[in-house]
GROMACS .gro file of C-alpha atoms in nm:
model
  271
    1UNK     CA    1 -11.419   0.493  -0.112
    2UNK     CA    2 -11.161   0.767  -0.061
    3UNK     CA    3 -10.983   0.566   0.209
    4UNK     CA    4 -10.937   0.268  -0.023
    5UNK     CA    5 -10.801   0.494  -0.297
    6UNK     CA    6 -10.552   0.650  -0.059
    7UNK     CA    7 -10.438   0.305   0.058
    8UNK     CA    8 -10.393   0.189  -0.302
    9UNK     CA    9 -10.191   0.501  -0.389
   10UNK     CA   10  -9.968   0.454  -0.085
   11UNK     CA   11  -9.914   0.086  -0.169
   12UNK     CA   12  -9.817   0.170  -0.526
   13UNK     CA   13  -9.535   0.393  -0.396
   14UNK     CA   14  -9.406   0.148  -0.135
   15UNK     CA   15  -9.031   0.107  -0.198
   16UNK     CA   16  -8.861  -0.230  -0.220
   17UNK     CA   17  -8.619  -0.130   0.057
   18UNK     CA   18  -8.607   0.122   0.340
   19UNK     CA   19  -8.284   0.234   0.503
   20UNK     CA   20  -8.213   0.146   0.864
   21UNK     CA   21  -7.866   0.268   0.953
   22UNK     CA   22  -7.619   0.064   0.747
   23UNK     CA   23  -7.884  -0.192   0.652
   24UNK     CA   24  -8.157  -0.203   0.392
   25UNK     CA   25  -8.484  -0.357   0.505
   26UNK     CA   26  -8.692  -0.529   0.233
   27UNK     CA   27  -9.062  -0.451   0.230
   28UNK     CA   28  -9.338  -0.701   0.159
   29UNK     CA   29  -9.342  -0.627  -0.214
   30UNK     CA   30  -8.977  -0.736  -0.254
   31UNK     CA   31  -9.077  -1.103  -0.235
   32UNK     CA   32  -9.023  -1.306  -0.551
   33UNK     CA   33  -9.193  -1.605  -0.709
   34UNK     CA   34  -8.976  -1.884  -0.567
   35UNK     CA   35  -9.094  -1.876  -0.207
   36UNK     CA   36  -9.025  -1.645   0.091
   37UNK     CA   37  -8.716  -1.485  -0.060
   38UNK     CA   38  -8.627  -1.162  -0.237
   39UNK     CA   39  -8.705  -1.138  -0.607
   40UNK     CA   40  -8.398  -1.161  -0.829
   41UNK     CA   41  -8.476  -0.833  -1.002
   42UNK     CA   42  -8.482  -0.654  -0.665
   43UNK     CA   43  -8.147  -0.808  -0.566
   44UNK     CA   44  -7.999  -0.710  -0.904
   45UNK     CA   45  -8.136  -0.360  -0.870
   46UNK     CA   46  -7.973  -0.309  -0.530
   47UNK     CA   47  -7.638  -0.441  -0.658
   48UNK     CA   48  -7.650  -0.220  -0.968
   49UNK     CA   49  -7.752   0.084  -0.762
   50UNK     CA   50  -7.456   0.035  -0.529
   51UNK     CA   51  -7.209  -0.008  -0.817
   52UNK     CA   52  -7.329   0.310  -0.986
   53UNK     CA   53  -7.300   0.510  -0.663
   54UNK     CA   54  -6.944   0.384  -0.614
   55UNK     CA   55  -6.829   0.506  -0.958
   56UNK     CA   56  -7.038   0.829  -0.955
   57UNK     CA   57  -6.893   0.982  -1.272
   58UNK     CA   58  -7.124   1.075  -1.565
   59UNK     CA   59  -6.838   1.031  -1.814
   60UNK     CA   60  -6.834   0.657  -1.747
   61UNK     CA   61  -7.091   0.435  -1.919
   62UNK     CA   62  -7.201   0.123  -1.725
   63UNK     CA   63  -7.108  -0.133  -1.990
   64UNK     CA   64  -7.135  -0.467  -1.811
   65UNK     CA   65  -7.303  -0.590  -1.493
   66UNK     CA   66  -7.272  -0.953  -1.383
   67UNK     CA   67  -7.501  -1.065  -1.100
   68UNK     CA   68  -7.436  -1.389  -0.910
   69UNK     CA   69  -7.728  -1.538  -0.716
   70UNK     CA   70  -7.569  -1.844  -0.549
   71UNK     CA   71  -7.825  -1.874  -0.268
   72UNK     CA   72  -8.168  -1.739  -0.176
   73UNK     CA   73  -8.175  -1.390  -0.031
   74UNK     CA   74  -8.407  -1.394   0.270
   75UNK     CA   75  -8.669  -1.132   0.350
   76UNK     CA   76  -8.435  -0.992   0.612
   77UNK     CA   77  -8.205  -0.688   0.650
   78UNK     CA   78  -7.930  -0.662   0.388
   79UNK     CA   79  -7.587  -0.499   0.414
   80UNK     CA   80  -7.413  -0.365   0.102
   81UNK     CA   81  -7.033  -0.384   0.070
   82UNK     CA   82  -6.842  -0.231  -0.224
   83UNK     CA   83  -6.483  -0.247  -0.354
   84UNK     CA   84  -6.298  -0.079  -0.642
   85UNK     CA   85  -6.085  -0.337  -0.827
   86UNK     CA   86  -5.950  -0.116  -1.106
   87UNK     CA   87  -5.959   0.263  -1.144
   88UNK     CA   88  -5.797   0.351  -1.477
   89UNK     CA   89  -5.830   0.635  -1.726
   90UNK     CA   90  -6.076   0.456  -1.954
   91UNK     CA   91  -6.234   0.195  -1.727
   92UNK     CA   92  -6.344   0.132  -1.372
   93UNK     CA   93  -6.412  -0.216  -1.239
   94UNK     CA   94  -6.599  -0.256  -0.910
   95UNK     CA   95  -6.741  -0.535  -0.694
   96UNK     CA   96  -7.052  -0.527  -0.478
   97UNK     CA   97  -7.165  -0.785  -0.222
   98UNK     CA   98  -7.491  -0.826  -0.031
   99UNK     CA   99  -7.458  -0.976   0.317
  100UNK     CA  100  -7.716  -1.116   0.558
  101UNK     CA  101  -7.610  -1.210   0.911
  102UNK     CA  102  -7.250  -1.163   0.801
  103UNK     CA  103  -7.270  -1.410   0.512
  104UNK     CA  104  -7.260  -1.314   0.140
  105UNK     CA  105  -7.586  -1.399  -0.040
  106UNK     CA  106  -7.535  -1.222  -0.376
  107UNK     CA  107  -7.260  -1.034  -0.551
  108UNK     CA  108  -7.192  -0.833  -0.864
  109UNK     CA  109  -6.904  -0.725  -1.082
  110UNK     CA  110  -6.959  -0.405  -1.279
  111UNK     CA  111  -6.748  -0.255  -1.558
  112UNK     CA  112  -6.774   0.115  -1.646
  113UNK     CA  113  -6.611   0.254  -1.964
  114UNK     CA  114  -6.529   0.616  -2.045
  115UNK     CA  115  -6.743   0.756  -2.325
  116UNK     CA  116  -6.568   0.894  -2.633
  117UNK     CA  117  -6.603   0.959  -3.009
  118UNK     CA  118  -6.813   0.706  -3.201
  119UNK     CA  119  -6.624   0.540  -3.493
  120UNK     CA  120  -6.754   0.577  -3.848
  121UNK     CA  121  -6.897   0.288  -4.047
  122UNK     CA  122  -7.168   0.027  -4.005
  123UNK     CA  123  -7.162  -0.309  -3.829
  124UNK     CA  124  -7.419  -0.586  -3.885
  125UNK     CA  125  -7.657  -0.675  -3.603
  126UNK     CA  126  -7.963  -0.900  -3.594
  127UNK     CA  127  -8.280  -0.690  -3.626
  128UNK     CA  128  -8.525  -0.692  -3.336
  129UNK     CA  129  -8.900  -0.666  -3.391
  130UNK     CA  130  -9.073  -0.586  -3.064
  131UNK     CA  131  -9.451  -0.592  -3.020
  132UNK     CA  132  -9.607  -0.245  -2.997
  133UNK     CA  133  -9.547  -0.041  -2.685
  134UNK     CA  134  -9.871  -0.029  -2.483
  135UNK     CA  135 -10.037   0.309  -2.489
  136UNK     CA  136 -10.150   0.277  -2.127
  137UNK     CA  137 -10.014   0.093  -1.828
  138UNK     CA  138 -10.356  -0.049  -1.733
  139UNK     CA  139 -10.397  -0.241  -1.409
  140UNK     CA  140 -10.034  -0.346  -1.369
  141UNK     CA  141  -9.899  -0.149  -1.074
  142UNK     CA  142  -9.531  -0.224  -1.121
  143UNK     CA  143  -9.274  -0.386  -1.351
  144UNK     CA  144  -9.482  -0.561  -1.619
  145UNK     CA  145  -9.680  -0.337  -1.848
  146UNK     CA  146  -9.750  -0.629  -2.077
  147UNK     CA  147  -9.611  -0.971  -2.165
  148UNK     CA  148  -9.635  -1.161  -2.490
  149UNK     CA  149  -9.622  -1.537  -2.524
  150UNK     CA  150  -9.547  -1.623  -2.162
  151UNK     CA  151  -9.683  -1.571  -1.811
  152UNK     CA  152 -10.029  -1.640  -1.673
  153UNK     CA  153 -10.262  -1.350  -1.604
  154UNK     CA  154 -10.156  -1.098  -1.869
  155UNK     CA  155 -10.001  -1.305  -2.144
  156UNK     CA  156 -10.083  -1.277  -2.513
  157UNK     CA  157 -10.297  -0.962  -2.509
  158UNK     CA  158 -10.268  -0.916  -2.887
  159UNK     CA  159 -10.355  -1.201  -3.127
  160UNK     CA  160 -10.070  -1.116  -3.364
  161UNK     CA  161  -9.816  -1.189  -3.087
  162UNK     CA  162  -9.994  -1.480  -2.918
  163UNK     CA  163  -9.763  -1.771  -3.003
  164UNK     CA  164  -9.710  -1.918  -2.656
  165UNK     CA  165  -9.466  -2.174  -2.798
  166UNK     CA  166  -9.260  -1.912  -2.982
  167UNK     CA  167  -9.041  -1.614  -2.902
  168UNK     CA  168  -9.126  -1.432  -2.579
  169UNK     CA  169  -9.146  -1.058  -2.524
  170UNK     CA  170  -9.222  -0.815  -2.247
  171UNK     CA  171  -9.250  -0.443  -2.187
  172UNK     CA  172  -9.160  -0.323  -1.837
  173UNK     CA  173  -9.216  -0.007  -1.637
  174UNK     CA  174  -9.101  -0.007  -1.277
  175UNK     CA  175  -9.326   0.236  -1.091
  176UNK     CA  176  -9.195   0.185  -0.737
  177UNK     CA  177  -8.881   0.333  -0.577
  178UNK     CA  178  -8.603   0.088  -0.504
  179UNK     CA  179  -8.489   0.255  -0.181
  180UNK     CA  180  -8.700   0.491   0.028
  181UNK     CA  181  -8.838   0.765  -0.199
  182UNK     CA  182  -8.525   0.801  -0.416
  183UNK     CA  183  -8.591   0.844  -0.790
  184UNK     CA  184  -8.476   0.536  -0.977
  185UNK     CA  185  -8.182   0.585  -1.214
  186UNK     CA  186  -8.172   0.457  -1.570
  187UNK     CA  187  -7.899   0.207  -1.484
  188UNK     CA  188  -8.093   0.069  -1.188
  189UNK     CA  189  -8.393   0.014  -1.416
  190UNK     CA  190  -8.174  -0.175  -1.662
  191UNK     CA  191  -8.016  -0.382  -1.383
  192UNK     CA  192  -8.360  -0.487  -1.260
  193UNK     CA  193  -8.483  -0.566  -1.611
  194UNK     CA  194  -8.186  -0.794  -1.678
  195UNK     CA  195  -8.317  -1.048  -1.427
  196UNK     CA  196  -8.625  -1.105  -1.645
  197UNK     CA  197  -8.402  -1.265  -1.910
  198UNK     CA  198  -8.423  -1.604  -1.739
  199UNK     CA  199  -8.802  -1.591  -1.735
  200UNK     CA  200  -8.861  -1.510  -2.100
  201UNK     CA  201  -8.575  -1.727  -2.228
  202UNK     CA  202  -8.668  -2.035  -2.022
  203UNK     CA  203  -9.048  -2.020  -2.019
  204UNK     CA  204  -9.180  -2.324  -2.202
  205UNK     CA  205  -9.496  -2.522  -2.267
  206UNK     CA  206  -9.519  -2.612  -1.896
  207UNK     CA  207  -9.436  -2.271  -1.759
  208UNK     CA  208  -9.113  -2.168  -1.589
  209UNK     CA  209  -8.912  -2.468  -1.468
  210UNK     CA  210  -8.564  -2.315  -1.438
  211UNK     CA  211  -8.447  -2.086  -1.159
  212UNK     CA  212  -8.200  -1.808  -1.228
  213UNK     CA  213  -7.853  -1.841  -1.072
  214UNK     CA  214  -7.683  -1.553  -1.250
  215UNK     CA  215  -7.724  -1.298  -1.527
  216UNK     CA  216  -7.500  -1.063  -1.719
  217UNK     CA  217  -7.624  -0.737  -1.866
  218UNK     CA  218  -7.424  -0.545  -2.128
  219UNK     CA  219  -7.519  -0.194  -2.237
  220UNK     CA  220  -7.409   0.031  -2.522
  221UNK     CA  221  -7.603   0.320  -2.368
  222UNK     CA  222  -7.842   0.391  -2.084
  223UNK     CA  223  -8.216   0.353  -2.147
  224UNK     CA  224  -8.417   0.666  -2.220
  225UNK     CA  225  -8.740   0.693  -2.024
  226UNK     CA  226  -8.906   0.453  -1.780
  227UNK     CA  227  -9.014   0.183  -2.025
  228UNK     CA  228  -8.791  -0.108  -2.119
  229UNK     CA  229  -8.851  -0.412  -2.338
  230UNK     CA  230  -8.701  -0.759  -2.361
  231UNK     CA  231  -8.713  -1.004  -2.652
  232UNK     CA  232  -8.589  -1.358  -2.597
  233UNK     CA  233  -8.317  -1.468  -2.837
  234UNK     CA  234  -8.198  -1.816  -2.735
  235UNK     CA  235  -8.264  -2.107  -2.500
  236UNK     CA  236  -8.047  -2.417  -2.471
  237UNK     CA  237  -8.077  -2.674  -2.194
  238UNK     CA  238  -7.957  -3.027  -2.115
  239UNK     CA  239  -7.954  -3.234  -1.797
  240UNK     CA  240  -8.131  -2.962  -1.601
  241UNK     CA  241  -7.887  -2.683  -1.689
  242UNK     CA  242  -8.003  -2.394  -1.909
  243UNK     CA  243  -7.857  -2.090  -2.076
  244UNK     CA  244  -8.074  -1.821  -2.228
  245UNK     CA  245  -8.034  -1.477  -2.379
  246UNK     CA  246  -8.242  -1.172  -2.463
  247UNK     CA  247  -8.202  -0.829  -2.617
  248UNK     CA  248  -8.286  -0.522  -2.408
  249UNK     CA  249  -8.458  -0.228  -2.579
  250UNK     CA  250  -8.610   0.108  -2.497
  251UNK     CA  251  -8.869   0.282  -2.718
  252UNK     CA  252  -8.588   0.404  -2.949
  253UNK     CA  253  -8.440   0.059  -3.014
  254UNK     CA  254  -8.190  -0.198  -2.882
  255UNK     CA  255  -7.949  -0.085  -2.611
  256UNK     CA  256  -7.790  -0.408  -2.489
  257UNK     CA  257  -7.799  -0.782  -2.430
  258UNK     CA  258  -7.859  -1.014  -2.137
  259UNK     CA  259  -7.755  -1.373  -2.080
  260UNK     CA  260  -7.856  -1.597  -1.793
  261UNK     CA  261  -7.757  -1.936  -1.649
  262UNK     CA  262  -8.029  -2.135  -1.472
  263UNK     CA  263  -8.087  -2.474  -1.312
  264UNK     CA  264  -8.399  -2.688  -1.325
  265UNK     CA  265  -8.653  -2.623  -1.051
  266UNK     CA  266  -9.030  -2.632  -1.033
  267UNK     CA  267  -9.263  -2.435  -0.811
  268UNK     CA  268  -9.255  -2.086  -0.957
  269UNK     CA  269  -9.560  -1.876  -0.866
  270UNK     CA  270  -9.600  -1.519  -0.978
  271UNK     CA  271  -9.572  -1.297  -0.669
   0.00000   0.00000   0.00000
């Protein structure tokens, strides 16, 4: 029916946040998989968006973003506070905090470096072999185009990449606006993708049993286009504390790395 199609189209464009004066109101799709709280990738996206707006200089490359998630962020209005810590010729260092009811619930530190001439020579780096980029997005409305080796409903679509006990991969394409109808920037996409590191690095034979408490994203350049990929690199855990890492790619190749710290917790359900 035409009415159903129109409703589906409207839902697919629903932003994660809408502005309300100085606050940002999360919509229903901002909920994550750990209960009635905001998804970590949405929180990271808002922090990265605010940091980029504060610097607002195309000559500066966002080189490092560290997101701290010390407590759940409720499905309630959020205030964004920013501060410039260092403003130098070749770097800018900024802080961003998210507040609810006057209390900080998440914060970020972001480092921006001035672009310049690329040195000559070659430096070794571990090669990354991603599964093929899906030709079509299919039925996934937002974020996950396809996952490989982890997840529930859309895992292991290709037999050649179907080792659920092995390395995990995902291709992402965020189709929704973050705030109102604003186009999403390349850095915001990368900031949101970085949160997925904990999922692919810590997903094991019994699913996801570690909850993300922070992640750090480093970038050599901004991603080109809307599609991003992640390949897990490491997972180490003892006594309920885990660290994991992944490489971030776009269709042209690797662009950065992500590392996450997590603590043991059960009860994850895909939103």
